[in-house]
Structures are given as structure tokens and as C-alpha cells.
């Protein structure tokens, strides 16, 4: 019998932000406790107070460099309400949607090809020096090229709608500050069919992985949970930009549906724990023990009744057929779900590019000022809630943000524990490859830890090993 | 050109000045740009920021206040002078909180534009003073974020000399000197959105904010998206 140990994985790699994993092993090398800690803190909710309301969509997007558009749009939607605008001019809403589809596309492509593909192509236990995008490109240059070109396309859509590829200024309270010139539209139309074909190929790749590795996928960090996302008002279709909230339990039964997101606080409670800067939200009616839930691509495939673009809808039906329509619980199927969404985004972009409203000149609306606004959007990583109060001097007095990674906090911790128990328990020697299994489970959620704590940092992951008395006895850190 | 006109050179270029013109006024007319921040067309010269420092016959002077003199040899765009200017601009960045990425003046801001023109890299030479000044949003149409103020005094001169009001003034001495409003806050002054002092062109930075405008002008259509600061003056020379 050996001594109890603490393993620390710090930093966690190929995710955004800075986090670490601690794993406590007992004297028999059995996993006693495993946790994902978020070790950064930024305090956006506090320092945004006092700023002027029209600055907010530009300031809060600095939470993140990967999907700033999500924060930009969620904040703009909240400020629309404060601006007194319930319905944007069609050009404004469609330009914002175009921006959003561009960013979901680029973010998902980034995650699938650049961050996750090395694990999927080379194996979770492959040598660390092999698990990176450069090896993917070396092994499959065409795949690598497409990954770069698809991401570029998404980024250029963002630039055309927001003025910059990262941290633009397109959405303003009550509208948008630009339309899409014909020549820009025509440039996108030249490559949109390539994007569609490549998105289909990427979907086939992700689907193939899930089906060919069904045993691994169905047993790796796979557990029943509740799921939540926006769905389109009325028909429950997938809608990444706007809609009402729907939550289903692990059987697919409705917890709440078509809930006006302005009432989110009646259904969602944010819990705090002493060992993480990230909150733990749960569904109030179910309670803190069993009320945790998942958001993101997998959740959206489970909650959406259908998809309103034909290719993605066929892919969704195929996805649902694997579980005979029941919720899909396998975290690794997030990759498959992500690629369905990429195809959906490409279809939506194509549809919008043919819409003459994008060349409209009615860009802004105004209305009777309100003091409070809530904006909700489906970010690439899942549901994103922005909530503000503004005084009569136009200054923010209150801000609450619940980001996708926060919604997924409990689920990611359970995934870490699940994988640690299955892959680390009973082993005297803990290898780097074993620890990567833990990271793969976290990575499946594509977490953005900076957003989750509204915090600044790089994202390297670390794993710590504690003895039975809680003393740190070993740690493994991976280079960022 | 008349008999009274003065001729001199700036960086070897022959310049003709009318009697009483400053070096900067003559240079502007001739299409030679001399960097400046506290000077602004239509306002009396102050000679405060010293960004317009040139060497006239080897002596450092403020081009905005120094009269043009016959036969004078003026150095403007030399590596030495531009380094001095860059240091001055860098110090202005360090004195305030100039967060260009989230400032609605970005792209229209003369301080930012000057930093680009003078090729200011990452400012690391001086300590950041990091002032903490509350935003004054008391006025219905105008907000003041004095964290961004560079004490150029343009608003003071515009309010006093053009608007005839005196909404702004300097308070404090030495390094503590800064622009303040003549009242408890801006709402308790006679400031009005139609004042020249409140117009877009007077405040060179994002300190005087016209409310509810924000980011309505997209990136790419902002003033200094069209060219480096000074491009309009230099354009006269290029014809």
C-alpha cells in the first residue's frame, strides 16, 4: 500500500483561459476526489458599473478573444431593451445574425480542428509532442488547409459586419452601424459553396468518429443530465441568435419550455463554492443536488425540435436516430453536434447573403428608455445571459453575466471525476497520456475559462495529487 | 506674396509667412504639418503641450506661439525632435487611463492618432499614474470621462473665448493640475450640447462625450481611418 497522493494538472491545455485539475488518490491509488478549478478572476460585473450603456457591448466583449461576438451581441440585445427597442430594423437584425453565424462557424472550426482534432486523430494517449495542429496539418495537409480557410471565412464575415475580425463595434443599442456592400457580399458568394461542401465533409468526419468509436464515446464522460438552450419562439427550432428558453431532463421530458428569457432568474440559481472562481448554476425547481444541467452544441441538439436549414436538419435527424430520439449524453458527441452547427451556420450565411435586406439603410431604431435589459444568445459554447440595469444618467448600476462555461461547470467537474476514476484509479504510475484523458473530457465542452470567471489569462491546465490529509504530493503541469 | 511677407525654411522647404503669423500658421498654409495637440484652429494659441516643438535656428520653440522670422531655419521632422514628441505623447498616455480598445473616440482621437504618426510602440518607459476619476454623467447630453483628459485646455478656451461661458477651468498645480468644471458637476454649469466647447472637434480625446452617439460611426469610417493625423494639411502641398 502506497501513500495517498495529490495529482495536479496545471495548466489545462488547448482550452481558453486558465484552469487546473486536482485529483486526490487514496492509499490504494483509488480516486477519492477530482475537481476542475478555475484560478483566474477578472471582475467584469463589478467594473462595468458606472460605464455608459452604449459602451457596454464593446467593453464586455473583451471578456474573450475567441467568441467576443457572443458577448458583443448579448450585451447589445440587453441594451436594445434599455434603448426601448423591441424589434430591430430587418437590416440590423440580419447583419447581427450574419455576424453571429460567422463567429459560431469560426469558433467551432477552431475547436474541432485546432484543439480537439489532435486527440481524435492521434489518440488521447498519443505523445504530447504529437498532439497539436501542426501535426494534424503534416498528417493531412488538405484537412489542415480547409480548417484554416473555413476559420478565415468566418472571421471575414465578422469583419464585414463588425469592422474587425476580433473586438469590432458593429452592434449598437437599437441596431447596427453598417450594412453589407454588394461587392463584399459577392466576394463571400464566390466561396460559400466550398464552405458548404467542406462543412459537410467535416460533419462526416465528426460523425464517423463518433460511430466508429461508439464504445469509447458512449463510455467516456457520458452521463445523464438536464439540458438547456434557447429555441425559436413557437416551433422550437434551433435558433442561435434569439428565442425562448427550453430545459429538458435526462429522459427528454420538459422541465420548462418557451420561457421568456427575461425570467431566467426565476428558473436559474447561481451557487458558489469556495474552491473555484466559477459559479455553479442549477435549476431552481429541481434544487442544487440534481438541478445542474448542460448547455452547448450537444444540449442544443437535444433541445431543438428541428433545424430550419435542410442539410443541418437531415444531420440532426440522423444524430437523434442514434439514441432513438432520447437525449444524447456522450460529451464527446459535442464534436458531432458542433459540426452539424457549422453546416447550419454555413446554410444560414448563404441564405442571408442572398437577402437584399443586408443592403438596407435603415440601421437603427429608438424607443422609450427602460432601466433594465436582459440579452440572451446561444454562443458557440452554449447559452449566454447578460443582464444590466442602467440609471437615468445612462450609467450601468448592475451587471450579471452567466456564460456557457459557467452553466457547464458542474457537468465538467463530473466529467473530470468520471474520467479520473476510470483511467487513473488503481495506477501507481500516472502518465502524461492518462492525464490527457482528463483534459479531453474538459475539452469536449470547449470551455472558455476566461469568460466563465470574466477573467484574464492564458489557459494552461495543471493536475494536482493530494494525500488523504489534503497535502499536495505531486503535480503535473503542461506547457501552454 | 507681398513686400511684407516673410520667407524662411522648414526642413529645407521654402515657406512664405504673412506678418504676425506663427511658424505653425505659415506651415499649415504651405502644407507642412507640424504635430500638435493643444493647438486647434479657431482657438487662441497656448503653447502648452509642446508636441509642436521645433528647432528655430537651433533653439527649441513651440511652433504654435513662435512668430515666423525672416531667414529662419526651422527643423521639424527630424529623428531627434520626433523622439522628444514621442516621449511627450507617451507621458500623456501614462498620466491618464487611455484604453483605446474600449474608447468610443478610438479612430477619431488625436492622441491615439499622434501616437500612430510618431510610431509610438508599447509604452513602457514611464510609470503609469493610473488616476481614478469618477465619470461625470450628470448632464443630459454630455458626459465627462476625465481619466482621458490630457489637459490641453482646448475646452477651456472654447468655452471662454467662443461660447463666452467659462464652463471649464484648470484646478491644482504642477503635476496635479487638471481640467475641472465650474460647478458641482457638469449638470450644475451652463454647459449646453450646442456649445462649441462640447463639439466633436474641440476635445482631442474621449473626455467630452456626446451622449447616445457611441460607436454609431463604424470602424473604417472614422477620422483617422482616412489617413495619419495631419493628412489634410499635407494634402494641400501635394495638391
XYZ file of C-alpha atoms in Angstrom:
719
model
C 0.000 0.000 0.000
C 1.466 3.355 -1.010
C 0.989 6.833 0.306
C -2.056 8.901 -0.657
C -1.293 11.339 -3.447
C -2.460 14.555 -4.997
C -2.068 14.959 -8.738
C -2.318 18.429 -10.214
C -2.810 19.071 -13.933
C -1.822 22.688 -14.294
C -2.350 24.250 -16.702
C -5.141 22.583 -18.683
C -4.187 22.974 -22.340
C -5.990 23.584 -25.610
C -8.854 25.364 -23.915
C -9.329 29.094 -23.477
C -8.460 30.548 -20.083
C -6.537 29.305 -17.104
C -7.568 26.308 -15.034
C -6.208 23.335 -13.194
C -7.413 19.913 -12.161
C -6.725 18.368 -8.782
C -7.094 14.643 -8.226
C -6.900 13.090 -4.772
C -5.768 9.462 -4.707
C -6.103 7.375 -1.540
C -3.580 4.851 -0.230
C -4.877 2.255 -2.684
C -4.423 4.638 -5.615
C -8.180 4.988 -5.961
C -9.525 8.402 -6.994
C -11.103 9.992 -3.973
C -11.957 13.435 -5.383
C -11.351 15.193 -8.697
C -12.120 18.818 -9.440
C -11.707 21.414 -12.145
C -10.593 24.702 -10.585
C -10.796 27.992 -12.350
C -7.996 30.063 -10.998
C -8.449 33.387 -12.671
C -10.576 36.315 -11.679
C -11.444 39.408 -13.644
C -14.472 41.092 -12.142
C -16.161 42.482 -15.258
C -19.512 42.513 -13.481
C -18.100 44.960 -10.979
C -16.001 47.301 -13.053
C -18.601 47.724 -15.789
C -20.641 49.602 -13.211
C -20.536 53.314 -13.836
C -19.774 52.964 -17.546
C -22.144 54.376 -20.157
C -24.656 51.960 -21.601
C -23.612 52.270 -25.269
C -20.025 51.407 -24.311
C -21.076 48.091 -22.809
C -21.263 45.884 -25.951
C -17.736 46.993 -26.844
C -16.275 46.703 -23.337
C -17.707 43.333 -22.300
C -16.645 41.569 -25.492
C -13.104 41.934 -24.118
C -14.020 39.055 -21.823
C -12.910 36.798 -24.608
C -10.774 36.653 -27.715
C -12.386 33.551 -29.168
C -16.065 34.391 -29.273
C -16.222 38.083 -28.358
C -19.118 38.403 -30.807
C -21.290 36.428 -28.376
C -20.723 38.948 -25.596
C -20.978 41.831 -28.035
C -24.380 40.644 -29.258
C -25.774 39.510 -25.902
C -24.897 42.902 -24.421
C -26.303 44.713 -27.458
C -29.542 42.741 -27.132
C -29.811 43.764 -23.484
C -29.104 47.378 -24.427
C -31.749 47.235 -27.177
C -34.273 46.621 -24.414
C -32.921 49.528 -22.371
C -32.922 51.665 -25.532
C -36.641 50.890 -25.723
C -36.355 48.807 -28.874
C -38.231 45.509 -29.027
C -37.830 44.952 -32.728
C -34.781 45.875 -34.761
C -34.980 47.043 -38.378
C -34.599 43.923 -40.597
C -31.176 45.023 -41.854
C -29.885 45.359 -38.293
C -31.210 42.015 -37.123
C -29.937 40.219 -40.216
C -26.487 41.831 -40.034
C -26.228 40.764 -36.406
C -27.335 37.240 -37.295
C -24.765 37.135 -40.088
C -22.094 38.213 -37.597
C -23.209 35.536 -35.166
C -23.288 32.706 -37.715
C -19.820 33.763 -38.870
C -18.477 33.586 -35.350
C -20.136 30.286 -34.407
C -18.699 28.818 -37.579
C -15.167 30.049 -36.936
C -15.223 29.167 -33.251
C -16.470 25.620 -33.849
C -13.945 25.092 -36.632
C -11.200 26.367 -34.363
C -12.235 23.984 -31.632
C -12.745 20.917 -33.782
C -9.685 21.155 -35.983
C -7.151 23.090 -33.950
C -7.937 21.989 -30.385
C -9.737 18.633 -30.492
C -8.556 17.029 -33.733
C -5.116 16.089 -32.360
C -6.826 13.970 -29.674
C -9.275 12.417 -32.106
C -6.774 11.696 -34.878
C -3.801 10.562 -32.833
C -5.455 9.156 -29.704
C -5.858 10.568 -26.213
C -2.664 8.897 -25.023
C -0.510 9.863 -28.007
C 2.816 11.573 -27.221
C 2.316 15.192 -26.180
C 4.553 16.463 -28.982
C 2.203 14.833 -31.482
C -0.991 16.366 -30.126
C -1.101 19.719 -31.908
C -2.495 21.327 -35.056
C 0.864 21.299 -36.823
C 0.988 17.517 -36.673
C -2.593 17.430 -37.994
C -1.526 19.570 -40.939
C 1.553 17.416 -41.506
C -0.534 14.257 -41.467
C -3.406 15.624 -43.547
C -2.448 18.858 -45.339
C -5.790 19.219 -47.120
C -7.711 18.928 -43.859
C -5.424 21.474 -42.274
C -5.852 23.850 -45.206
C -9.616 23.620 -45.030
C -9.564 24.249 -41.280
C -7.620 27.438 -41.856
C -9.792 28.559 -44.790
C -13.092 27.866 -43.016
C -11.982 29.784 -39.969
C -10.807 32.605 -42.221
C -14.212 32.728 -43.910
C -15.987 33.007 -40.551
C -13.579 35.686 -39.378
C -14.080 37.680 -42.555
C -17.850 37.546 -42.063
C -17.262 39.031 -38.607
C -15.010 41.718 -40.078
C -17.628 42.623 -42.683
C -20.309 43.016 -40.047
C -18.356 44.348 -37.057
C -15.461 46.215 -38.680
C -12.747 43.963 -37.257
C -12.163 40.224 -37.054
C -11.811 40.458 -33.277
C -13.440 43.021 -30.991
C -15.356 45.051 -33.550
C -18.092 47.618 -32.970
C -20.937 46.571 -35.292
C -23.843 46.150 -32.885
C -25.018 49.334 -31.188
C -28.034 49.772 -28.904
C -31.082 49.627 -31.148
C -29.315 48.384 -34.268
C -26.115 48.039 -36.239
C -23.668 50.635 -37.576
C -23.204 49.256 -41.095
C -24.799 47.212 -43.838
C -23.173 44.782 -46.249
C -21.952 46.331 -49.511
C -22.765 44.391 -52.681
C -19.106 43.839 -53.528
C -18.427 42.320 -50.106
C -21.451 40.079 -50.481
C -20.291 38.933 -53.907
C -16.837 38.086 -52.572
C -18.418 35.783 -49.961
C -20.724 34.213 -52.527
C -17.691 33.089 -54.537
C -16.570 30.728 -51.785
C -19.789 29.875 -49.959
C -20.282 26.640 -51.902
C -16.796 25.472 -50.955
C -17.649 26.229 -47.340
C -20.818 24.193 -47.592
C -19.012 21.227 -49.105
C -16.225 21.395 -46.558
C -18.733 21.705 -43.717
C -20.413 18.535 -44.975
C -17.058 16.761 -45.074
C -16.195 17.951 -41.572
C -19.570 16.722 -40.357
C -18.935 13.327 -41.954
C -15.570 13.216 -40.181
C -17.030 14.009 -36.756
C -19.977 11.655 -37.280
C -17.664 8.912 -38.447
C -15.500 9.295 -35.361
C -18.483 9.009 -33.020
C -19.915 5.961 -34.788
C -16.612 4.170 -35.319
C -15.573 4.726 -31.696
C -19.044 4.191 -30.264
C -17.853 2.214 -27.271
C -15.311 4.857 -26.273
C -17.671 7.745 -26.980
C -20.571 6.208 -25.058
C -18.446 5.446 -22.018
C -16.159 8.454 -21.866
C -17.517 11.167 -19.558
C -21.010 10.151 -20.599
C -23.746 10.582 -18.031
C -27.385 11.635 -17.959
C -28.136 15.287 -17.225
C -30.594 18.084 -17.792
C -30.076 20.232 -20.890
C -30.924 23.869 -21.587
C -30.823 26.220 -24.560
C -32.719 28.870 -26.442
C -35.102 27.519 -29.060
C -37.076 29.503 -31.604
C -40.280 31.004 -30.222
C -43.276 28.934 -31.174
C -41.909 25.976 -33.112
C -38.841 25.105 -31.007
C -36.390 25.128 -33.913
C -32.664 25.615 -33.294
C -32.061 29.357 -33.085
C -28.631 30.603 -32.116
C -29.500 34.307 -32.022
C -32.889 34.653 -30.373
C -35.754 32.708 -28.846
C -37.129 31.346 -25.605
C -35.563 29.014 -23.062
C -36.215 25.293 -23.090
C -34.898 22.818 -20.484
C -35.260 19.067 -20.751
C -34.394 16.367 -18.244
C -32.282 13.307 -18.978
C -35.327 11.470 -20.326
C -36.124 14.297 -22.691
C -39.107 15.437 -20.650
C -39.782 19.151 -20.392
C -38.631 20.978 -17.248
C -39.652 24.318 -18.695
C -40.330 25.396 -22.253
C -40.822 28.599 -24.231
C -39.772 30.534 -21.155
C -39.255 34.223 -21.825
C -35.546 34.617 -21.100
C -36.207 37.824 -19.203
C -37.483 35.491 -16.453
C -34.272 33.438 -16.329
C -33.664 34.321 -12.671
C -36.908 32.650 -11.703
C -35.576 29.340 -13.007
C -31.794 29.550 -12.643
C -29.934 29.942 -9.344
C -26.179 30.606 -9.189
C -24.415 28.717 -6.401
C -20.834 29.416 -5.252
C -18.161 27.071 -3.908
C -15.045 28.055 -2.025
C -12.537 26.336 -4.319
C -13.433 27.912 -7.675
C -13.971 31.408 -9.053
C -16.648 29.928 -11.312
C -20.236 29.791 -10.094
C -22.386 26.658 -10.142
C -25.826 27.363 -11.600
C -28.753 24.987 -11.146
C -32.448 24.832 -11.993
C -34.345 26.218 -9.024
C -37.303 23.836 -9.228
C -35.043 20.774 -9.047
C -32.576 22.073 -6.467
C -28.773 22.227 -6.140
C -28.158 18.478 -5.995
C -29.873 17.371 -9.189
C -30.653 20.701 -10.835
C -27.353 21.054 -12.693
C -27.573 20.982 -16.465
C -25.557 21.147 -19.643
C -25.532 23.752 -22.416
C -23.706 23.892 -25.740
C -23.881 22.072 -29.059
C -24.849 18.690 -27.576
C -27.527 20.312 -25.417
C -28.872 22.206 -28.419
C -29.140 19.033 -30.493
C -31.106 17.534 -27.611
C -33.411 20.506 -27.068
C -34.074 21.601 -30.666
C -37.242 20.205 -32.236
C -35.694 20.611 -35.680
C -33.314 22.825 -37.667
C -34.669 25.254 -40.239
C -31.970 24.591 -42.839
C -32.286 21.367 -44.826
C -28.791 19.898 -44.659
C -28.360 20.519 -40.947
C -31.881 19.289 -40.254
C -31.154 15.988 -42.005
C -27.969 15.750 -39.943
C -29.931 16.411 -36.752
C -32.436 13.652 -37.563
C -29.520 11.287 -38.180
C -27.921 12.392 -34.876
C -31.140 11.829 -32.946
C -31.700 8.412 -34.554
C -28.598 7.082 -32.772
C -30.396 7.418 -29.433
C -33.864 6.801 -30.874
C -34.795 10.373 -30.114
C -33.740 10.278 -26.463
C -31.240 12.879 -25.224
C -27.672 12.099 -26.226
C -25.469 12.097 -23.129
C -21.990 11.480 -24.529
C -19.759 14.508 -24.023
C -17.587 13.521 -26.990
C -20.647 13.816 -29.235
C -20.322 17.559 -28.725
C -17.896 17.367 -31.657
C -20.514 15.820 -33.922
C -23.087 18.363 -32.725
C -20.610 21.167 -33.357
C -20.143 20.144 -36.975
C -23.924 19.990 -37.504
C -24.000 23.570 -36.282
C -21.169 24.585 -38.603
C -23.219 23.257 -41.522
C -26.273 25.087 -40.201
C -24.289 28.336 -39.945
C -22.980 27.991 -43.480
C -26.509 27.372 -44.763
C -27.758 30.401 -42.834
C -24.925 32.596 -44.116
C -25.740 31.518 -47.669
C -29.415 32.326 -47.147
C -28.580 35.755 -45.712
C -26.118 36.619 -48.476
C -28.991 36.293 -50.941
C -31.217 38.546 -48.838
C -31.393 42.146 -50.149
C -32.216 43.371 -46.637
C -28.474 43.226 -45.928
C -28.030 46.195 -48.239
C -30.784 48.146 -46.451
C -30.048 51.550 -44.958
C -32.486 51.558 -42.045
C -29.975 50.518 -39.396
C -31.213 51.800 -36.053
C -34.384 52.148 -34.029
C -35.113 54.085 -30.863
C -37.849 53.873 -28.282
C -38.821 54.758 -24.768
C -35.884 54.240 -22.398
C -36.062 51.464 -19.818
C -33.951 50.839 -16.735
C -33.310 47.143 -17.149
C -32.351 44.855 -20.003
C -31.597 41.170 -20.424
C -29.993 39.746 -23.535
C -29.599 36.033 -24.165
C -27.892 34.322 -27.055
C -26.640 30.850 -27.909
C -22.875 31.322 -28.010
C -20.717 28.624 -29.637
C -20.197 27.051 -26.208
C -23.820 27.386 -25.168
C -26.329 29.654 -23.562
C -25.106 33.130 -22.601
C -27.044 35.537 -20.377
C -26.291 39.252 -19.995
C -28.354 41.257 -17.518
C -27.963 45.007 -16.842
C -29.592 47.863 -15.021
C -28.910 51.442 -16.087
C -29.781 54.673 -14.274
C -31.286 57.872 -15.689
C -27.765 59.212 -16.326
C -27.086 56.309 -18.736
C -24.659 54.629 -16.321
C -24.675 50.904 -15.584
C -25.641 50.176 -11.975
C -25.892 46.374 -12.116
C -24.467 43.618 -14.271
C -24.878 39.858 -14.100
C -23.352 37.503 -16.644
C -23.926 33.770 -16.863
C -21.700 32.334 -19.566
C -21.786 28.933 -21.221
C -18.822 27.512 -19.355
C -20.423 28.505 -16.055
C -23.621 26.691 -16.996
C -21.445 23.644 -17.712
C -19.369 23.907 -14.537
C -20.990 21.051 -12.664
C -21.003 18.851 -15.748
C -17.303 19.452 -16.398
C -16.462 18.565 -12.804
C -18.467 15.361 -13.129
C -16.673 14.610 -16.392
C -13.289 15.093 -14.709
C -14.284 12.756 -11.888
C -15.717 10.168 -14.276
C -12.578 10.034 -16.395
C -10.229 10.169 -13.415
C -11.969 7.212 -11.787
C -11.969 5.178 -14.991
C -8.474 5.984 -16.233
C -6.374 6.833 -13.172
C -7.738 4.681 -10.344
C -5.528 1.776 -9.362
C -2.433 3.044 -11.164
C 0.792 3.556 -9.255
C 2.337 5.492 -12.136
C 0.281 8.344 -13.569
C 1.466 9.157 -17.070
C 1.015 12.329 -19.065
C -1.140 10.378 -21.519
C -3.501 9.349 -18.721
C -3.806 12.928 -17.619
C -4.629 13.989 -21.152
C -7.751 11.835 -20.874
C -8.914 14.215 -18.157
C -8.198 17.151 -20.391
C -10.038 15.556 -23.305
C -13.153 15.381 -21.134
C -12.888 19.062 -20.269
C -12.023 19.973 -23.825
C -15.196 18.296 -25.134
C -17.101 21.201 -23.582
C -14.802 23.662 -25.366
C -14.717 25.673 -22.152
C -13.783 29.305 -22.085
C -12.484 29.786 -18.579
C -11.710 33.446 -19.055
C -15.324 34.098 -19.923
C -16.526 31.925 -17.093
C -14.791 33.941 -14.436
C -14.942 37.038 -16.595
C -11.198 36.775 -16.039
C -7.873 37.431 -17.765
C -5.219 34.873 -18.502
C -3.724 32.111 -20.594
C -5.069 28.692 -20.380
C -2.603 26.240 -19.377
C -4.085 23.235 -17.257
C -2.436 21.615 -14.254
C -3.312 18.443 -12.315
C -2.563 18.165 -8.575
C -2.471 14.985 -6.481
C -3.356 15.288 -2.749
C -2.873 12.757 0.024
C -5.671 11.642 2.324
C -4.893 14.564 4.622
C -5.195 17.052 1.801
C -1.466 17.720 1.401
C -0.136 18.233 -2.117
C 2.163 15.383 -3.005
C 2.540 15.569 -6.767
C 1.640 17.761 -9.646
C 1.965 17.694 -13.395
C 1.978 20.860 -15.404
C 1.723 21.051 -19.136
C 3.211 23.749 -21.270
C 0.653 26.144 -22.725
C 3.472 87.402 -51.925
C 3.786 90.986 -50.748
C 6.735 93.094 -49.638
C 5.862 92.468 -46.019
C 5.823 88.694 -46.373
C 8.486 86.717 -44.579
C 10.379 83.813 -46.046
C 12.025 81.053 -44.073
C 12.573 77.326 -44.392
C 11.191 74.255 -42.653
C 13.308 71.161 -43.219
C 14.754 72.889 -46.268
C 11.358 73.752 -47.810
C 10.881 77.463 -48.545
C 7.885 78.863 -46.642
C 6.235 82.254 -47.037
C 4.579 83.747 -43.954
C 2.362 86.751 -43.607
C 3.473 89.271 -40.988
C 2.435 88.162 -37.494
C 1.926 84.531 -38.439
C 3.377 81.888 -36.208
C 5.649 79.222 -37.608
C 2.749 76.739 -37.368
C 0.259 79.014 -39.149
C 2.663 79.596 -42.006
C 3.488 75.914 -42.169
C -0.216 74.973 -42.268
C -0.805 77.358 -45.153
C 2.150 75.878 -47.007
C 1.001 72.287 -46.458
C 3.724 71.375 -43.988
C 2.337 69.600 -40.939
C 3.790 70.276 -37.511
C 2.347 67.869 -34.903
C 0.224 69.484 -32.179
C -2.353 68.578 -29.559
C -3.258 71.679 -27.525
C -3.494 73.918 -30.568
C -6.706 73.984 -32.540
C -7.937 76.127 -35.415
C -10.130 78.958 -34.214
C -8.802 78.920 -30.653
C -6.048 81.142 -29.320
C -2.648 79.515 -29.107
C -1.498 78.181 -25.768
C 1.899 76.559 -26.228
C 1.100 74.051 -23.522
C 1.557 70.530 -24.795
C 4.903 71.184 -26.500
C 4.226 68.474 -29.077
C 4.730 71.190 -31.715
C 8.282 71.781 -30.548
C 10.580 72.622 -33.456
C 14.135 73.963 -33.619
C 14.275 77.504 -34.941
C 17.877 78.445 -35.697
C 18.874 75.621 -33.352
C 16.681 76.720 -30.427
C 13.683 74.657 -29.211
C 10.452 76.655 -29.507
C 6.709 75.954 -29.621
C 5.747 76.407 -33.269
C 2.187 77.371 -32.320
C 3.291 80.509 -30.462
C 6.645 81.407 -32.037
C 6.326 84.080 -34.740
C 7.859 83.276 -38.088
C 11.043 85.295 -38.665
C 12.819 86.157 -41.916
C 15.574 83.775 -42.911
C 14.825 81.441 -40.033
C 15.898 77.814 -40.413
C 13.308 75.546 -38.811
C 13.792 71.852 -38.167
C 10.548 69.886 -37.851
C 10.627 66.243 -38.904
C 13.975 65.159 -37.524
C 14.565 61.921 -35.616
C 15.640 63.891 -32.542
C 12.576 66.156 -32.459
C 10.181 63.325 -33.180
C 11.699 61.338 -30.338
C 11.058 64.254 -27.974
C 7.481 64.451 -29.244
C 7.027 60.718 -28.854
C 8.206 60.940 -25.252
C 5.734 63.733 -24.562
C 2.866 61.746 -26.082
C 3.938 58.650 -24.184
C 3.838 60.610 -20.931
C 0.292 61.744 -21.725
C -0.722 58.116 -22.111
C 0.870 57.306 -18.778
C -0.762 60.213 -16.956
C -4.302 59.121 -17.783
C -6.232 55.946 -18.455
C -6.254 55.703 -22.224
C -7.905 52.389 -23.045
C -8.202 52.767 -26.805
C -9.794 49.338 -27.377
C -12.939 50.312 -25.490
C -12.983 54.082 -26.040
C -15.633 55.461 -28.347
C -13.198 58.132 -29.526
C -10.870 55.477 -30.940
C -10.251 56.310 -34.586
C -11.263 59.937 -34.001
C -8.793 60.564 -31.160
C -5.905 62.937 -31.832
C -3.801 61.477 -29.024
C -4.124 57.986 -30.459
C -3.543 59.307 -33.967
C -0.461 61.196 -32.826
C 0.903 58.029 -31.248
C 0.474 56.260 -34.590
C 2.085 59.118 -36.507
C 5.041 59.232 -34.145
C 5.277 55.428 -34.243
C 4.892 55.043 -30.525
C 5.275 51.390 -29.628
C 4.214 49.761 -26.414
C 4.582 52.473 -23.781
C 6.847 51.132 -21.082
C 9.298 53.891 -20.366
C 7.385 55.759 -17.660
C 5.292 54.599 -14.705
C 1.514 54.613 -15.145
C -0.131 57.083 -12.796
C -3.496 55.305 -13.146
C -5.774 58.072 -11.930
C -9.171 57.060 -10.610
C -11.666 59.759 -11.505
C -15.397 59.179 -11.446
C -17.211 59.605 -14.734
C -19.446 62.690 -14.667
C -22.655 61.689 -16.466
C -24.821 64.231 -14.674
C -25.604 66.298 -17.788
C -28.412 65.065 -20.015
C -26.476 65.331 -23.268
C -22.788 65.268 -22.331
C -20.610 63.037 -20.170
C -17.080 63.730 -18.972
C -14.518 60.970 -18.526
C -11.574 62.965 -17.217
C -9.463 59.809 -16.942
C -8.892 60.520 -20.635
C -8.180 64.246 -20.280
C -4.748 65.413 -21.468
C -5.140 68.926 -20.005
C -4.798 70.533 -23.426
C -7.172 73.276 -22.348
C -8.984 73.435 -25.684
C -12.357 73.118 -23.958
C -11.403 75.923 -21.528
C -10.514 78.304 -24.370
C -13.521 77.310 -26.473
C -15.928 77.819 -23.612
C -14.428 81.137 -22.544
C -13.481 82.713 -25.848
C -16.087 81.292 -28.237
C -19.066 80.431 -26.048
C -18.445 83.209 -23.550
C -19.239 80.894 -20.657
C -16.321 79.530 -18.678
C -17.706 76.025 -18.105
C -14.189 74.625 -17.721
C -11.068 75.760 -15.927
C -7.796 74.432 -14.551
C -7.540 73.436 -10.902
C -4.468 72.303 -8.942
C -0.816 72.991 -9.576
C 2.111 71.195 -11.155
C 1.520 67.534 -11.837
C -1.839 67.807 -10.063
C -3.169 70.430 -12.448
C -6.209 69.214 -14.353
C -9.303 70.419 -16.095
C -12.413 70.743 -13.922
C -15.922 72.100 -14.384
C -17.038 75.337 -12.828
C -19.663 73.748 -10.587
C -20.507 70.686 -8.533
C -20.723 68.685 -11.744
C -21.439 69.364 -15.411
C -25.196 69.452 -14.827
C -24.640 72.348 -12.444
C -22.903 74.512 -15.056
C -24.434 76.330 -18.002
C -22.980 73.773 -20.425
C -25.139 73.040 -23.438
C -24.787 70.482 -26.212
C -24.718 73.325 -28.747
C -21.606 74.902 -27.152
C -18.504 74.980 -29.312
C -16.616 73.568 -26.310
C -18.780 70.455 -26.473
C -18.401 69.916 -30.213
C -16.670 66.823 -31.560
C -13.689 68.794 -32.803
C -12.680 70.617 -29.630
C -11.841 67.717 -27.288
C -8.962 65.861 -28.959
C -9.565 62.688 -26.913
C -12.574 60.816 -25.493
C -13.022 63.019 -22.436
C -16.003 65.110 -23.544
C -18.534 62.525 -24.671
C -21.673 63.423 -26.557
C -24.201 61.037 -25.103
C -26.000 58.391 -27.138
C -23.594 58.610 -30.082
C -21.154 55.919 -29.001
C -19.981 53.647 -31.786
C -22.507 54.747 -34.416
C -19.664 55.532 -36.833
C -18.220 52.209 -37.938
C -14.584 51.250 -37.944
C -13.153 52.270 -41.299
C -15.167 55.494 -41.484
C -13.594 57.300 -38.553
C -11.479 60.431 -38.979
C -8.061 58.829 -38.796
C -9.088 55.796 -40.805
C -8.671 58.220 -43.731
C -5.011 58.909 -43.050
C -2.366 59.803 -40.494
C -3.103 62.873 -38.424
C -2.040 65.888 -40.446
C -3.081 64.321 -43.749
C -5.375 67.207 -44.639
C -2.640 69.812 -44.174
C -0.084 67.702 -46.004
C -2.631 67.168 -48.765
C -2.519 70.895 -49.606
C 1.132 70.597 -50.520
C 0.670 67.501 -52.591
C -2.144 69.318 -54.334
